[in-house]
């Protein structure tokens, strides 16, 4: 099955502790992480770090949808990062959309994971996301259809690499239960490739 | 109060170190005093999407457009909104979605640079008087703050505006039809002239003047001198300064602006060519093409090699003076700035003497000039050829007219070519 080409560049920004530009097909997102850093008074948590996430679309002000992505990515990062190692501090994760051709959410999640890995912050496991599309012709594919109006439903699955469990699932549109299961299996298979890609990029960094 | 959380404070010894180095004619990153950092301009797949890096300072700009009702005071003009966002990715003390003093200041300076100087021809964005005009929105996201955001943002903004194309609109008298990019070729904006900001930082009350300050230099500097060239206008903050120094710096900035504008135009031309060739474009291509950058900052490398550099400083000085001479020669050929108008306490405007349309720039506090003293020296129907235009001075405009005719012909040919391909 045809799948989007993954590419990535680590450490593209000098200010954040970790940064990555991640591309899934044409979709591109820049992620940066600061952490652990000083925390604001109202956000102090006594026994762990407070994970903050901000997502920025490339044009216009962030809307409700963007806030939804923010909270999704914040939740994923919170489960994956060892926040309890850094009490009374903050971890800031920022995402910037560069280009969207459909897989924006999964691309942002993968970028966030690579940024975390590059910063060297402690993590329990890696997380990788896959987007599946259900087209109007009831075909499930990993490639986005050429025109956006052909998308009937969109599934985003996030897996961990340790146990292969599903961490998060985000869906848009209408679909049947079988279709969801089919997409889930497809996503699970593809997530293995995503993790292989992660490992390759990280090894590439260490060797040079 | 809250914004000071996580903000890096510059220590006294850092300050002293920097100033002491300046006294020995060295900068921390090894640049000459009037040397700028390298500019890189990349375009995304979307129209008007531009990613610019000035050294390590990085900025993403995106232009978008929609149809709105015009302002009642300007019924025949389109609207241009500029919005700069200090993304928390750029520095940990930046807050998402909240305006800070810095962002307001940068926004205003960019507005002055692009909007008040009328760089974009807003009248060509009018669809129907009093009812429908195009409203452009320019979003600038700062991605990495390593000093001199303004220069980087102004380059990105200008490149994005020059790159952007809006959909074509036709009217059958009653209804307006917006054609999608696929139906009809999109139309580029009319850029009347190309203003860019050039920043210099000033130390010890004018003793040292550094081009393109990096973060530490920016924090230590006691003043900034910002030029936006084309309508030559400077602001000068907080410090008494000698007139000849201002003139000299402005002249230097003028020649720098020329090279920057040239760079932007070349980048756009290159992008257009690639689009015509139907090469696959976008950031994902750029990521694949380039090898992984070294993530260690230049600064730390520079400091590691400090002793080595120090020995070489004699040679460097020679180079520096040569470079300066060159620049000064270039300037004397290009722009002559002579008059200075005081606008108020701590600010001044430089008026170019040689240009006959001298009042191209109006001081921002006298905005009651509704009669448009602005000399529009470009003929109206040049919509399709903006990116080739060069509106430096009157002499050059003559060249444009010729170029315009030529390119129009060429474009006709192109169109027929495209038509044949389509059929």
PDB file of C-alpha atoms in Angstrom, chain B residues 3-165:
ATOM      1  CA  UNK B   3       6.495  38.129  31.358  1.00  0.00           C
ATOM      2  CA  UNK B   4       9.775  38.319  33.255  1.00  0.00           C
ATOM      3  CA  UNK B   5       9.461  34.654  34.205  1.00  0.00           C
ATOM      4  CA  UNK B   6      12.022  32.539  32.327  1.00  0.00           C
ATOM      5  CA  UNK B   7      13.577  35.605  30.792  1.00  0.00           C
ATOM      6  CA  UNK B   8      17.332  35.338  30.466  1.00  0.00           C
ATOM      7  CA  UNK B   9      19.066  38.149  32.286  1.00  0.00           C
ATOM      8  CA  UNK B  10      22.291  39.546  30.909  1.00  0.00           C
ATOM      9  CA  UNK B  11      24.893  39.675  33.626  1.00  0.00           C
ATOM     10  CA  UNK B  12      27.236  42.595  34.163  1.00  0.00           C
ATOM     11  CA  UNK B  13      30.285  40.546  33.297  1.00  0.00           C
ATOM     12  CA  UNK B  14      28.737  39.511  29.993  1.00  0.00           C
ATOM     13  CA  UNK B  15      28.092  43.149  29.266  1.00  0.00           C
ATOM     14  CA  UNK B  16      31.605  44.176  30.147  1.00  0.00           C
ATOM     15  CA  UNK B  17      33.050  41.325  28.119  1.00  0.00           C
ATOM     16  CA  UNK B  18      31.080  42.367  25.069  1.00  0.00           C
ATOM     17  CA  UNK B  19      32.001  46.038  25.338  1.00  0.00           C
ATOM     18  CA  UNK B  20      35.636  45.210  25.931  1.00  0.00           C
ATOM     19  CA  UNK B  21      35.688  43.054  22.836  1.00  0.00           C
ATOM     20  CA  UNK B  22      34.118  45.813  20.827  1.00  0.00           C
ATOM     21  CA  UNK B  23      36.940  48.093  21.953  1.00  0.00           C
ATOM     22  CA  UNK B  24      39.286  45.538  20.381  1.00  0.00           C
ATOM     23  CA  UNK B  25      37.193  45.472  17.205  1.00  0.00           C
ATOM     24  CA  UNK B  26      35.894  41.954  17.642  1.00  0.00           C
ATOM     25  CA  UNK B  27      32.373  40.651  17.856  1.00  0.00           C
ATOM     26  CA  UNK B  28      31.490  37.495  19.688  1.00  0.00           C
ATOM     27  CA  UNK B  29      30.565  35.573  16.553  1.00  0.00           C
ATOM     28  CA  UNK B  30      33.583  36.809  14.616  1.00  0.00           C
ATOM     29  CA  UNK B  31      31.709  39.094  12.272  1.00  0.00           C
ATOM     30  CA  UNK B  32      32.991  42.482  11.206  1.00  0.00           C
ATOM     31  CA  UNK B  33      31.100  45.445  12.653  1.00  0.00           C
ATOM     32  CA  UNK B  34      29.191  46.090   9.465  1.00  0.00           C
ATOM     33  CA  UNK B  35      28.758  42.480   8.498  1.00  0.00           C
ATOM     34  CA  UNK B  36      25.313  40.911   8.412  1.00  0.00           C
ATOM     35  CA  UNK B  37      24.385  37.322   8.972  1.00  0.00           C
ATOM     36  CA  UNK B  38      23.495  35.059   6.108  1.00  0.00           C
ATOM     37  CA  UNK B  39      19.940  35.211   4.767  1.00  0.00           C
ATOM     38  CA  UNK B  40      18.105  32.129   3.597  1.00  0.00           C
ATOM     39  CA  UNK B  41      14.707  32.347   1.951  1.00  0.00           C
ATOM     40  CA  UNK B  42      12.579  29.264   1.390  1.00  0.00           C
ATOM     41  CA  UNK B  43       9.065  29.125   0.030  1.00  0.00           C
ATOM     42  CA  UNK B  44       6.391  26.630   0.934  1.00  0.00           C
ATOM     43  CA  UNK B  45       3.991  24.983  -1.422  1.00  0.00           C
ATOM     44  CA  UNK B  46       1.209  27.456  -0.670  1.00  0.00           C
ATOM     45  CA  UNK B  47       1.288  30.890  -2.237  1.00  0.00           C
ATOM     46  CA  UNK B  48       2.648  33.512   0.105  1.00  0.00           C
ATOM     47  CA  UNK B  49       4.282  31.110   2.531  1.00  0.00           C
ATOM     48  CA  UNK B  50       7.840  31.987   3.310  1.00  0.00           C
ATOM     49  CA  UNK B  51      10.422  30.698   5.783  1.00  0.00           C
ATOM     50  CA  UNK B  52      13.342  33.044   6.328  1.00  0.00           C
ATOM     51  CA  UNK B  53      16.408  32.599   8.445  1.00  0.00           C
ATOM     52  CA  UNK B  54      18.819  35.385   9.269  1.00  0.00           C
ATOM     53  CA  UNK B  55      21.680  33.522  10.832  1.00  0.00           C
ATOM     54  CA  UNK B  56      19.898  31.504  13.485  1.00  0.00           C
ATOM     55  CA  UNK B  57      16.916  33.805  13.821  1.00  0.00           C
ATOM     56  CA  UNK B  58      14.042  32.113  12.027  1.00  0.00           C
ATOM     57  CA  UNK B  59      10.666  33.413  10.961  1.00  0.00           C
ATOM     58  CA  UNK B  60       7.673  31.985   9.104  1.00  0.00           C
ATOM     59  CA  UNK B  61       5.385  34.335   7.209  1.00  0.00           C
ATOM     60  CA  UNK B  62       2.089  33.508   5.544  1.00  0.00           C
ATOM     61  CA  UNK B  63      -0.210  35.779   3.604  1.00  0.00           C
ATOM     62  CA  UNK B  64      -3.895  34.941   3.380  1.00  0.00           C
ATOM     63  CA  UNK B  65      -6.795  36.849   1.882  1.00  0.00           C
ATOM     64  CA  UNK B  66     -10.552  37.185   2.154  1.00  0.00           C
ATOM     65  CA  UNK B  67     -13.213  39.533   0.849  1.00  0.00           C
ATOM     66  CA  UNK B  68     -14.433  42.237   3.201  1.00  0.00           C
ATOM     67  CA  UNK B  69     -16.219  45.529   3.225  1.00  0.00           C
ATOM     68  CA  UNK B  70     -13.709  48.377   2.924  1.00  0.00           C
ATOM     69  CA  UNK B  71     -13.183  50.997   5.585  1.00  0.00           C
ATOM     70  CA  UNK B  72     -15.610  53.865   5.088  1.00  0.00           C
ATOM     71  CA  UNK B  73     -12.726  56.346   5.071  1.00  0.00           C
ATOM     72  CA  UNK B  74     -11.007  54.481   2.224  1.00  0.00           C
ATOM     73  CA  UNK B  75     -13.812  52.976   0.142  1.00  0.00           C
ATOM     74  CA  UNK B  76     -11.631  52.077  -2.840  1.00  0.00           C
ATOM     75  CA  UNK B  77      -8.707  50.534  -1.025  1.00  0.00           C
ATOM     76  CA  UNK B  78      -8.023  46.982   0.048  1.00  0.00           C
ATOM     77  CA  UNK B  79      -6.964  46.209   3.592  1.00  0.00           C
ATOM     78  CA  UNK B  80      -3.609  44.930   4.785  1.00  0.00           C
ATOM     79  CA  UNK B  81      -3.321  43.601   8.305  1.00  0.00           C
ATOM     80  CA  UNK B  82       0.023  42.705   9.751  1.00  0.00           C
ATOM     81  CA  UNK B  83       0.189  40.438  12.738  1.00  0.00           C
ATOM     82  CA  UNK B  84       3.444  39.339  14.306  1.00  0.00           C
ATOM     83  CA  UNK B  85       3.317  36.516  16.807  1.00  0.00           C
ATOM     84  CA  UNK B  86       6.131  35.853  19.225  1.00  0.00           C
ATOM     85  CA  UNK B  87       5.690  32.121  19.283  1.00  0.00           C
ATOM     86  CA  UNK B  88       6.774  30.494  22.578  1.00  0.00           C
ATOM     87  CA  UNK B  89       8.996  28.233  20.482  1.00  0.00           C
ATOM     88  CA  UNK B  90      11.269  31.225  19.843  1.00  0.00           C
ATOM     89  CA  UNK B  91      12.132  31.938  23.467  1.00  0.00           C
ATOM     90  CA  UNK B  92      10.737  30.523  26.695  1.00  0.00           C
ATOM     91  CA  UNK B  93       9.513  33.870  28.002  1.00  0.00           C
ATOM     92  CA  UNK B  94       7.282  34.504  25.000  1.00  0.00           C
ATOM     93  CA  UNK B  95       3.665  33.708  25.734  1.00  0.00           C
ATOM     94  CA  UNK B  96       1.251  32.294  23.220  1.00  0.00           C
ATOM     95  CA  UNK B  97      -1.576  34.558  22.185  1.00  0.00           C
ATOM     96  CA  UNK B  98      -0.645  37.425  24.437  1.00  0.00           C
ATOM     97  CA  UNK B  99       0.661  40.780  23.325  1.00  0.00           C
ATOM     98  CA  UNK B 100       3.821  42.001  24.926  1.00  0.00           C
ATOM     99  CA  UNK B 101       5.602  45.321  24.608  1.00  0.00           C
ATOM    100  CA  UNK B 102       8.035  43.763  22.192  1.00  0.00           C
ATOM    101  CA  UNK B 103       5.362  42.321  19.925  1.00  0.00           C
ATOM    102  CA  UNK B 104       3.425  45.587  19.839  1.00  0.00           C
ATOM    103  CA  UNK B 105       6.573  47.474  18.988  1.00  0.00           C
ATOM    104  CA  UNK B 106       7.595  45.043  16.261  1.00  0.00           C
ATOM    105  CA  UNK B 107       4.095  45.074  14.842  1.00  0.00           C
ATOM    106  CA  UNK B 108       4.048  48.831  14.673  1.00  0.00           C
ATOM    107  CA  UNK B 109       7.483  49.027  13.086  1.00  0.00           C
ATOM    108  CA  UNK B 110       6.488  46.498  10.438  1.00  0.00           C
ATOM    109  CA  UNK B 111       3.274  48.382   9.805  1.00  0.00           C
ATOM    110  CA  UNK B 112       5.292  51.541   9.308  1.00  0.00           C
ATOM    111  CA  UNK B 113       7.642  49.723   7.013  1.00  0.00           C
ATOM    112  CA  UNK B 114       5.070  48.005   4.810  1.00  0.00           C
ATOM    113  CA  UNK B 115       1.744  49.743   5.316  1.00  0.00           C
ATOM    114  CA  UNK B 116       2.510  53.396   5.900  1.00  0.00           C
ATOM    115  CA  UNK B 117       5.073  53.407   3.125  1.00  0.00           C
ATOM    116  CA  UNK B 118       2.411  52.009   0.782  1.00  0.00           C
ATOM    117  CA  UNK B 119       4.575  49.198  -0.464  1.00  0.00           C
ATOM    118  CA  UNK B 120       1.532  47.205  -1.550  1.00  0.00           C
ATOM    119  CA  UNK B 121      -0.838  48.880  -3.968  1.00  0.00           C
ATOM    120  CA  UNK B 122      -4.072  48.561  -2.039  1.00  0.00           C
ATOM    121  CA  UNK B 123      -6.221  50.173  -4.719  1.00  0.00           C
ATOM    122  CA  UNK B 124      -5.645  47.223  -7.004  1.00  0.00           C
ATOM    123  CA  UNK B 125      -7.308  45.065  -4.352  1.00  0.00           C
ATOM    124  CA  UNK B 126     -10.640  46.811  -4.747  1.00  0.00           C
ATOM    125  CA  UNK B 127     -13.393  44.681  -6.251  1.00  0.00           C
ATOM    126  CA  UNK B 128     -16.337  47.057  -5.880  1.00  0.00           C
ATOM    127  CA  UNK B 129     -16.186  50.518  -4.370  1.00  0.00           C
ATOM    128  CA  UNK B 130     -17.646  50.757  -0.892  1.00  0.00           C
ATOM    129  CA  UNK B 131     -18.731  47.125  -0.939  1.00  0.00           C
ATOM    130  CA  UNK B 132     -16.069  44.541  -1.568  1.00  0.00           C
ATOM    131  CA  UNK B 133     -12.317  44.635  -1.309  1.00  0.00           C
ATOM    132  CA  UNK B 134      -9.661  42.042  -0.666  1.00  0.00           C
ATOM    133  CA  UNK B 135      -8.397  42.044   2.907  1.00  0.00           C
ATOM    134  CA  UNK B 136      -4.888  40.669   3.175  1.00  0.00           C
ATOM    135  CA  UNK B 137      -3.665  39.204   6.383  1.00  0.00           C
ATOM    136  CA  UNK B 138       0.036  38.791   6.927  1.00  0.00           C
ATOM    137  CA  UNK B 139       0.878  36.411   9.767  1.00  0.00           C
ATOM    138  CA  UNK B 140       4.440  36.359  10.938  1.00  0.00           C
ATOM    139  CA  UNK B 141       5.506  33.660  13.370  1.00  0.00           C
ATOM    140  CA  UNK B 142       8.846  34.066  15.041  1.00  0.00           C
ATOM    141  CA  UNK B 143      10.354  30.600  15.426  1.00  0.00           C
ATOM    142  CA  UNK B 144      13.792  31.239  16.857  1.00  0.00           C
ATOM    143  CA  UNK B 145      14.877  34.391  18.633  1.00  0.00           C
ATOM    144  CA  UNK B 146      18.592  34.928  18.193  1.00  0.00           C
ATOM    145  CA  UNK B 147      18.472  38.679  17.909  1.00  0.00           C
ATOM    146  CA  UNK B 148      17.244  41.091  15.284  1.00  0.00           C
ATOM    147  CA  UNK B 149      13.753  39.704  14.821  1.00  0.00           C
ATOM    148  CA  UNK B 150      12.704  42.855  13.015  1.00  0.00           C
ATOM    149  CA  UNK B 151      15.056  42.524  10.046  1.00  0.00           C
ATOM    150  CA  UNK B 152      14.244  38.884   9.641  1.00  0.00           C
ATOM    151  CA  UNK B 153      10.493  39.502   9.930  1.00  0.00           C
ATOM    152  CA  UNK B 154      10.562  42.363   7.452  1.00  0.00           C
ATOM    153  CA  UNK B 155      12.394  40.230   4.902  1.00  0.00           C
ATOM    154  CA  UNK B 156       9.937  37.371   5.432  1.00  0.00           C
ATOM    155  CA  UNK B 157       6.972  39.729   5.221  1.00  0.00           C
ATOM    156  CA  UNK B 158       8.135  41.303   2.003  1.00  0.00           C
ATOM    157  CA  UNK B 159       9.046  37.997   0.417  1.00  0.00           C
ATOM    158  CA  UNK B 160       5.683  36.512   1.391  1.00  0.00           C
ATOM    159  CA  UNK B 161       3.782  39.501  -0.009  1.00  0.00           C
ATOM    160  CA  UNK B 162       5.744  39.416  -3.247  1.00  0.00           C
ATOM    161  CA  UNK B 163       5.232  35.668  -3.523  1.00  0.00           C
ATOM    162  CA  UNK B 164       1.533  35.652  -2.692  1.00  0.00           C
ATOM    163  CA  UNK B 165      -1.153  35.327  -5.342  1.00  0.00           C
TER     164      UNK B 165
END
